[in-house]
Structure formats: C-alpha cells, structure tokens
XYZ file of C-alpha atoms in Angstrom:
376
model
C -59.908 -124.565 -19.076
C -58.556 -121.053 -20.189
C -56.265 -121.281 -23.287
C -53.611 -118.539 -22.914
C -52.876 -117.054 -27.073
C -49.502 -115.562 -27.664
C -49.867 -111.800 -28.645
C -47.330 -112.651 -31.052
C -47.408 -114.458 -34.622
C -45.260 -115.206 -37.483
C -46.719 -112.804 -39.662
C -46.193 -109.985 -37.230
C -42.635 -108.203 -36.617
C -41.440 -105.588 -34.280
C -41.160 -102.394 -35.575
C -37.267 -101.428 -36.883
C -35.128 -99.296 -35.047
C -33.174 -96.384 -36.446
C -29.302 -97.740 -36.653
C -27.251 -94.686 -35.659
C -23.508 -95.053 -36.463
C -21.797 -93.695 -33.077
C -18.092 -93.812 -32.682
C -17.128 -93.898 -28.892
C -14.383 -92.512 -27.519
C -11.807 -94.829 -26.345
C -9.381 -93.930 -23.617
C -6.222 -93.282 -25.334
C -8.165 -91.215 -28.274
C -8.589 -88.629 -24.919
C -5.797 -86.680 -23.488
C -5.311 -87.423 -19.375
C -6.267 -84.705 -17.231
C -5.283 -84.133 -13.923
C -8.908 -84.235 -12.083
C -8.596 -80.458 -11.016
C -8.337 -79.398 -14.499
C -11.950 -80.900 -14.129
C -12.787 -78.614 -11.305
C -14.433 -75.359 -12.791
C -16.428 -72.147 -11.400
C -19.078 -73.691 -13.663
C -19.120 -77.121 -12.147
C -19.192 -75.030 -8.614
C -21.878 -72.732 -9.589
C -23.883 -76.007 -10.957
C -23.006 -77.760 -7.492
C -24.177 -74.572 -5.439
C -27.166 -74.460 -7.667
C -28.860 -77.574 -6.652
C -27.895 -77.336 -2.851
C -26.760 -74.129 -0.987
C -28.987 -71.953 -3.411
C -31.886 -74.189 -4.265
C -35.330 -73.119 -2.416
C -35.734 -76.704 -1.674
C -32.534 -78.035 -0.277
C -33.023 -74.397 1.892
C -36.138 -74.863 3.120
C -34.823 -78.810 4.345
C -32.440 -77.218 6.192
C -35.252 -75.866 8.293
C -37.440 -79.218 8.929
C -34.044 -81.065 9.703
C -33.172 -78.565 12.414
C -36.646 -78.741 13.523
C -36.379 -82.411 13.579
C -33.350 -82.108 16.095
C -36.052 -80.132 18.582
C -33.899 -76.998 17.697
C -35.764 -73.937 19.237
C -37.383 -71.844 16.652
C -35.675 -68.787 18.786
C -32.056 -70.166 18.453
C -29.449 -68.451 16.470
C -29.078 -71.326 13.766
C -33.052 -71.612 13.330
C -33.549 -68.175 12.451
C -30.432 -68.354 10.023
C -32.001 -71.096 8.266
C -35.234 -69.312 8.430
C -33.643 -66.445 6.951
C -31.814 -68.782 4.075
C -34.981 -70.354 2.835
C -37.040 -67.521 3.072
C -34.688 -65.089 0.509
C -33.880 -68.412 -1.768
C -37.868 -68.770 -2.023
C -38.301 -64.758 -2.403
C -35.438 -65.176 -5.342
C -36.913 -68.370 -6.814
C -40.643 -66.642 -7.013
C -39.081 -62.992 -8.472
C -37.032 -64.940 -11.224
C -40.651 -67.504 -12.279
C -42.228 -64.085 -12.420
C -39.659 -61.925 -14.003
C -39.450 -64.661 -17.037
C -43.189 -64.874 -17.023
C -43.166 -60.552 -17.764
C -40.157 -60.693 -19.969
C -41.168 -63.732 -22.395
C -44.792 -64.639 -21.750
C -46.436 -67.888 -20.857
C -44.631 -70.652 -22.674
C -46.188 -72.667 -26.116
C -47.058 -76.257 -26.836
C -44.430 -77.936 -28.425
C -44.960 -81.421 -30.183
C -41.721 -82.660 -32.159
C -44.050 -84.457 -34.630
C -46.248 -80.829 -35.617
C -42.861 -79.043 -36.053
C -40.663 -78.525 -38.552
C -37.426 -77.603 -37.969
C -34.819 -75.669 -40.091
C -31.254 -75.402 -38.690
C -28.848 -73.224 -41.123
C -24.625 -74.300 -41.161
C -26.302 -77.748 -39.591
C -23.745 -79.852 -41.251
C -20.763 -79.444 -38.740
C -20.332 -78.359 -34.973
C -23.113 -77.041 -33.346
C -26.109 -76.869 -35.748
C -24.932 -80.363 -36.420
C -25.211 -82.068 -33.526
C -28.605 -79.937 -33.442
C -29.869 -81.341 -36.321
C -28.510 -84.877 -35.647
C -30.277 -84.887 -32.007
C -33.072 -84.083 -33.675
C -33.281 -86.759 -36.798
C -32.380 -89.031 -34.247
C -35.996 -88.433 -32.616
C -37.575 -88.506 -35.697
C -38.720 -85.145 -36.273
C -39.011 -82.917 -39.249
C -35.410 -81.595 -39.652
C -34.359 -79.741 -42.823
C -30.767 -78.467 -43.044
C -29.075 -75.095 -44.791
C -25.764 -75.381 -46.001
C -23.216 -74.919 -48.336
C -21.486 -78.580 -47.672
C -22.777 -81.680 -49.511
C -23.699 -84.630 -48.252
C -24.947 -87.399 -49.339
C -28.239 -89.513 -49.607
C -27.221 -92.699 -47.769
C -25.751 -90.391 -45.006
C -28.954 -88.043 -44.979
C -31.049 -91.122 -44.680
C -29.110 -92.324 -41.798
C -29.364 -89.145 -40.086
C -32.718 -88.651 -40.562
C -32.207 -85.199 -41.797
C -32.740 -83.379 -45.443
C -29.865 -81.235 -46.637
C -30.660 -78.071 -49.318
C -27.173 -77.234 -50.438
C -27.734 -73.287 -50.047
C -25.758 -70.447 -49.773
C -27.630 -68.585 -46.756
C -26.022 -65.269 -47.403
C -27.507 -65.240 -50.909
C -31.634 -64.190 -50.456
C -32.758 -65.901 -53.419
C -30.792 -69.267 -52.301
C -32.910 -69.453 -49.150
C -36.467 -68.536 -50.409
C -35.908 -71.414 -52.987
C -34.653 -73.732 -50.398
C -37.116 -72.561 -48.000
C -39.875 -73.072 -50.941
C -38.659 -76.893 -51.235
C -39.239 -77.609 -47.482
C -42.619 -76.440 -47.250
C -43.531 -78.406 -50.458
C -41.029 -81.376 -49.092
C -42.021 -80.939 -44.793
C -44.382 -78.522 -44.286
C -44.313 -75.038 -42.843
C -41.235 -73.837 -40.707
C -41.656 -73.434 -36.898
C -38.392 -73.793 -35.586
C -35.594 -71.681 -37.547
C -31.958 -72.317 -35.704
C -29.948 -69.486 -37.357
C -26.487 -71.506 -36.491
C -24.272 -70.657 -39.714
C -21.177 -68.906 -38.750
C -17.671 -68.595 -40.210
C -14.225 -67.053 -38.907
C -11.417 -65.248 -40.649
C -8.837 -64.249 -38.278
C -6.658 -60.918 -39.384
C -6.545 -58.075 -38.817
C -8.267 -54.498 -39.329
C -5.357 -53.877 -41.778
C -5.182 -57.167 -43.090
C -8.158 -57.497 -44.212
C -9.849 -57.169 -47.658
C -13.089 -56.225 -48.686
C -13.878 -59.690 -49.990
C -13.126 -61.030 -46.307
C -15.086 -58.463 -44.129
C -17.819 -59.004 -46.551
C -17.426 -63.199 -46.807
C -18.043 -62.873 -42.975
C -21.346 -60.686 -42.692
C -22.842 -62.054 -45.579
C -22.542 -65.531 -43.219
C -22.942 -64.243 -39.680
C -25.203 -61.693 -40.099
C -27.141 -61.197 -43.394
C -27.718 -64.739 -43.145
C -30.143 -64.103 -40.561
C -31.955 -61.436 -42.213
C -32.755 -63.468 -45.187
C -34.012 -66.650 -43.053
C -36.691 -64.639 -41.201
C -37.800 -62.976 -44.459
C -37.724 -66.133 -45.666
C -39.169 -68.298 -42.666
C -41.302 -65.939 -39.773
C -44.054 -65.045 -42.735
C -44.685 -68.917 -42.272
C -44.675 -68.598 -38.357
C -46.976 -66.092 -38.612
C -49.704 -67.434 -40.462
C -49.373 -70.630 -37.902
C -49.565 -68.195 -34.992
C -46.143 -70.040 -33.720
C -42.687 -70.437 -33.619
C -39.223 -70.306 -32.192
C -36.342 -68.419 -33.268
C -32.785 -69.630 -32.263
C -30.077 -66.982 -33.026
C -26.587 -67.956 -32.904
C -24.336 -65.172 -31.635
C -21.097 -65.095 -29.302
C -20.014 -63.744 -26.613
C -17.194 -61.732 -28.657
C -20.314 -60.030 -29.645
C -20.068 -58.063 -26.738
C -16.467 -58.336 -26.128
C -14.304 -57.887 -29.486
C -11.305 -58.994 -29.542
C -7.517 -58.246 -31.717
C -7.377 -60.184 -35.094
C -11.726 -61.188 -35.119
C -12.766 -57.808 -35.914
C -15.193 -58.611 -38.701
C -16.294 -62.006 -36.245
C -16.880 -59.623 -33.294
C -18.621 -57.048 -35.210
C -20.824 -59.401 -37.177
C -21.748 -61.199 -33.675
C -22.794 -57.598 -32.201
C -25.003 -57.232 -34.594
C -26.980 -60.454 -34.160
C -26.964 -58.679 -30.409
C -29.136 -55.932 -31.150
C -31.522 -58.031 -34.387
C -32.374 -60.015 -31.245
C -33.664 -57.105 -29.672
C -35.504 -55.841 -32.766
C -36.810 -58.916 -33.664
C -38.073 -59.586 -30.211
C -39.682 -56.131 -30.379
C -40.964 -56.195 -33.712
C -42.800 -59.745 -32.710
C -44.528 -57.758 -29.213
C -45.807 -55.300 -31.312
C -47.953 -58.492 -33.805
C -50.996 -60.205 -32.490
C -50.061 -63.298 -34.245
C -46.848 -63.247 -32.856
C -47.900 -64.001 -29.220
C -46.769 -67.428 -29.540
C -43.425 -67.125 -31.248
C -40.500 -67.558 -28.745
C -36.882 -66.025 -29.171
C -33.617 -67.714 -27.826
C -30.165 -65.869 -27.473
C -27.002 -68.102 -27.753
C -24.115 -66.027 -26.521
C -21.545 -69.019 -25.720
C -17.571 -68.327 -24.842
C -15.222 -70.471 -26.788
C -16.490 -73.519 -27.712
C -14.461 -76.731 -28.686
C -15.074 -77.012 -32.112
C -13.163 -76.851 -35.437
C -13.327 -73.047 -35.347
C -11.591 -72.778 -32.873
C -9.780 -75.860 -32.093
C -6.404 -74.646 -31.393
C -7.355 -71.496 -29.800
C -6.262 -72.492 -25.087
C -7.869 -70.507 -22.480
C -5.857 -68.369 -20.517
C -7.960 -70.085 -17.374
C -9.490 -73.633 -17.818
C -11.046 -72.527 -14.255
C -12.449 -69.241 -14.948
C -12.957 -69.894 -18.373
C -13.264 -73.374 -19.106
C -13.873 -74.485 -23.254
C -17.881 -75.307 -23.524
C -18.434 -78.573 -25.303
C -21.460 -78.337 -28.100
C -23.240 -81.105 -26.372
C -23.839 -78.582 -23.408
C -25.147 -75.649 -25.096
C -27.177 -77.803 -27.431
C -28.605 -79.325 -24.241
C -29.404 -75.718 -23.393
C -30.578 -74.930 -26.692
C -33.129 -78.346 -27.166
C -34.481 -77.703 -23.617
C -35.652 -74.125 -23.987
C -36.716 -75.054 -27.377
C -39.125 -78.055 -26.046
C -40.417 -76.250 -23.256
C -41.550 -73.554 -25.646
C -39.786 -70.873 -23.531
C -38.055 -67.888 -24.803
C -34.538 -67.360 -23.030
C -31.297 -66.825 -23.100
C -28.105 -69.253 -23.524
C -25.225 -67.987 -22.066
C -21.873 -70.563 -21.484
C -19.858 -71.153 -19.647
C -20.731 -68.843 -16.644
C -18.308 -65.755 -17.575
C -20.497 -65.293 -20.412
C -23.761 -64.192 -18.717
C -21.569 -61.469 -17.079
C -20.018 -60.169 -19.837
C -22.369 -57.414 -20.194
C -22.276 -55.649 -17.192
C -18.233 -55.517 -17.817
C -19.238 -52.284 -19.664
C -20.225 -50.925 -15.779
C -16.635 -51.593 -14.636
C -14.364 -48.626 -14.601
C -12.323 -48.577 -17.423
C -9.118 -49.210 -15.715
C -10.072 -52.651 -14.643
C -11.624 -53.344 -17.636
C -8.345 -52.991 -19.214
C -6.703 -55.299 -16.321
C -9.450 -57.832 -17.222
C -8.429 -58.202 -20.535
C -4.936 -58.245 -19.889
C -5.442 -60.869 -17.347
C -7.402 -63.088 -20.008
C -4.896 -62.909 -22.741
C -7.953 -62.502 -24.636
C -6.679 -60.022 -27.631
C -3.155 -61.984 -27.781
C -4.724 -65.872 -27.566
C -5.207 -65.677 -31.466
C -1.919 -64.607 -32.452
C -0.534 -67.628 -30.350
C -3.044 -69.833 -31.501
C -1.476 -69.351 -35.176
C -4.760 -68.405 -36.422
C -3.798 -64.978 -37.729
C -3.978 -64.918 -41.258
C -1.220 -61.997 -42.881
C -1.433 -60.248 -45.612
C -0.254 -61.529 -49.241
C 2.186 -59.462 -50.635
C-alpha cells in the first residue's frame, strides 16, 4: 500500500502577500458620459491598428478569399494581395528602422535594477513608482514632499526628501541609494511644476522656480546617476517632457520653454551616449504627452475630447513600463495629436495659425482660471 504525505505541515506557512490599499471607483464618484464622448481618433487609430493595418489581420484577408476558391486573377484577390503585401513592407521597414535608430534591445530583470524616479510622489512618477513597489523591485524616490514610513513600507518604495534642482541635494541622495539599493539603472526624470502667467507677469523668482524643476533637474540627475550606468555598461533614461515643448502656448511660457529644452538634452544625451563604448547598452525614452488628467492640470477642458482627448497617467505609464521592460529605446507620444506635432512646423504658416485658433489652445488657460496676475 502507497501512503500519500501532505506537502503541507503545521510548521510551514504560505508566504505573505503585499496588502495594497486600493480605493475603487464607485459609480457615482464618476461623472456620466454619453458613450460618444468615449469615441476618440485614438480609440480609432488603436481599432485600425490591430485590424485594417495589422500585417496579420492583412495577410488573413488573403487565405480567407482563397478559402472561398476566389481566383488569384480577380479584382478583390489582387487588392488583398496588394493590402498585405505594403502592411508587411511597412511592418519590416519600421522593425528595421528602430533596430538602426536605437540598437538591439537590453536584458532587463526587475530584481538586478534599481530604479530612481524624481517628483515620484504624485501623478505620473507616482503611479510609476507605485507600479513598481508593487512588483517588488528596487524603487527609490526624489522629492520634495514627505511621506511617511508606514506609507513607504506599504508602497514598497524609499523616499529621499530632495530638492532635485539643487546639485548637491541629489548627489547626497543619490549617494544614500547606492549605499541603501545599489547602483542606479533606471533614472525616470518625472519632476515637473507649472506656473501659469504671463511673459509680463512673471518674476525672476518664477521663471527661475520653473527651470530649476523642469530642466536643471535633469542635468543634475545624469551627473549624478549615468557615471553609475556607465561603469555597469547599462541603463535607461526616461525624460519627462511635453508636448508644449514643441508647441508653446499664452500664459506657460516658462513651462513651454523649460519642456523645449528637455527636447533637444534628449538629443544630446542620446548623442553623447553613441559616441561611448560603454554606453551601447543604455536606452533613452522620450515622453512628449498632450494634457494629461492630473492635478496640474485638472481644470484645464479640451477644445475637442475627439481630436484631443485628456490622456489618463495609467496609459502613458503603460507606455512608459513597457518600453522600459523590453529594454527598448523609444519614444512616448499621447494621445495621437502629439506624435504629429512636429511636423506642424512644415505647415504653412497660415494654417498653422488656423490650427491654433481652432484648438483654443493659447486661450484654454485663461478660461481654465489658471492665470496667475500680477501683485500690485
């Protein structure tokens, strides 16, 4: 007789999950929406994306007609012929194109990284840093806000109360989380403030506040951060940036100018990091999103919830965390408007004017209430 023994015993326990405190919404906490104000170009494009457009679906097409005994010589055969072949041709050019542009991806393991996230108390670089002390990885926060042990612990996450536009700040914070973590691999320069006036309104305490956050903030992480990268021959670098970077806009002149110049330390950065052999397998991401629905600009309506619908953080972190774990370099560009806000520059100047007019996009401020005045 075989005696079956339970794997189990008294003495043995399963191991405890992480309790995460998660507020749901309920119904009435969320306004109702008529379902086409759910009905975006982004939701079409994403639709599209995955049938229409996709190599896959395309090339279908063509084994279901041939299925039906359609002559390979009809009209509708050598249409879907046609389809697949340039949706294959498309797919192939982009693979390769990213492969020139960013170089073969890295290994990324959540446990050998360590990742610092800077303004990761709030918004975005929040729900970054939550994501990831949810998964139980190495997550070590810059910040100005305090928060407390019992909520760090639940969090998973360690906060250094630092001032990221002050360099000395962040080399001593940066010095505690290699003693505390380890070595930085992942930096996510998130930190980001707003002070709407306007060119006259504002002082040189405000236009300095701002770029001391936005930008010079990033300058003193990678001093701070990419010698570490380097010497581990990896890395990724998330920078934060907007698509008012590109665009500008009345009343956010020291927000759009301080986002433009994240635009072109990209660029440097990126070309600074070709030019070093142990930079090969440190990966840059661009996050350009549109308006986002966050504190900072909570009361701020788009002109056009179609055209230009309000991103939720959840999406472009999604966006962010997948490039990120793939070990790809990219870009992040949301909602759809804001991958095309570049080549706006192309248009002729009269429509560009007609485009902005259009969006409301220099008067949405001013209605929002955000404008601070002058003190008198």
């Amino acid at each position: 007789m075989i005696q079956h023994t339970s794997c189990s015993s008294p003495t043995m326990s399963a191991p405890k999950l992480k309790e995460v405190n998660v507020s749901l919404p309920r119904k009435f906490d969320t306004p109702d929406e008529p379902w086409h104000r759910y009905v975006t170009v982004d939701l079409l494009h994403y639709v599209l994306g995955y049938t229409v457009f996709h190599p896959f679906v395309s090339c279908v097409l063509v084994l279901c007609l041939r299925a039906q005994y359609t002559a390979w010589h009809a009209l509708e055969m050598r249409i879907a012929i046609a389809w697949a072949l340039l949706m294959c041709s498309v797919g192939i050019f982009n693979i390769f194109s990213d492969r020139l542009a960013y170089g073969a991806p890295r290994e990324v393991d959540l446990s050998e990284e360590v990742i610092v996230v800077t303004g990761g108390v709030e918004g975005l670089g929040g729900l970054l840093a939550e994501t990831y002390g949810m998964r139980n990885a190495n997550v070590a926060v810059l910040d100005m806000k305090k928060v407390d042990d019992e909520e760090a612990e639940e969090k998973g996450v360690l906060y250094y109360q630092c001032d990221v536009g002050d360099a000395k700040q962040v080399e001593a914070a940066v010095a505690e989380i290699v003693e505390d973590l380890g070595a930085p691999t992942i930096l996510i320069n998130n930190a980001g403030m707003v002070r709407a006036k306007s060119i006259l309104d504002s002082t040189p305490e405000d236009v300095e506040q701002t770029f001391r956050t936005n930008t010079l903030s990033h300058f003193n992480t990678l001093r701070a951060v990419l010698p570490h990268m380097l010497r581990e021959r990896r890395g990724t670098i998330v920078t934060v940036s907007s698509v008012l970077g590109r665009l500008g806009a009345a009343n956010l002149s020291s927000y759009s100018a301080s986002k433009a110049a994240l635009l072109a330390l990209h660029q440097s950065l990126r070309a600074e990091l070709s030019q070093n052999p142990d930079a090969k397998e440190i990966k840059t991401i661009l996050v350009t999103p549109g308006q986002m629905g966050t504190k900072m600009f909570q009361n701020l309506k788009t002109p056009s919830n179609f055209f230009g619908p309000v991103v939720s953080p959840a999406e472009v972190a999604k966006s962010i965390i997948g490039l990120v774990e793939k070990g790809e370099s990219g870009e992040v560009a949301l909602p759809l408007y804001a991958k095309y806000t570049e080549s706006l520059g192309a248009l002729p100047v009269g429509i560009q004017a007609l485009l902005r007019r259009w969006s409301a996009m220099d008067t949405a401020v001013e209605k929002a209430g955000m404008v601070e005045k002058k003190q008198n």
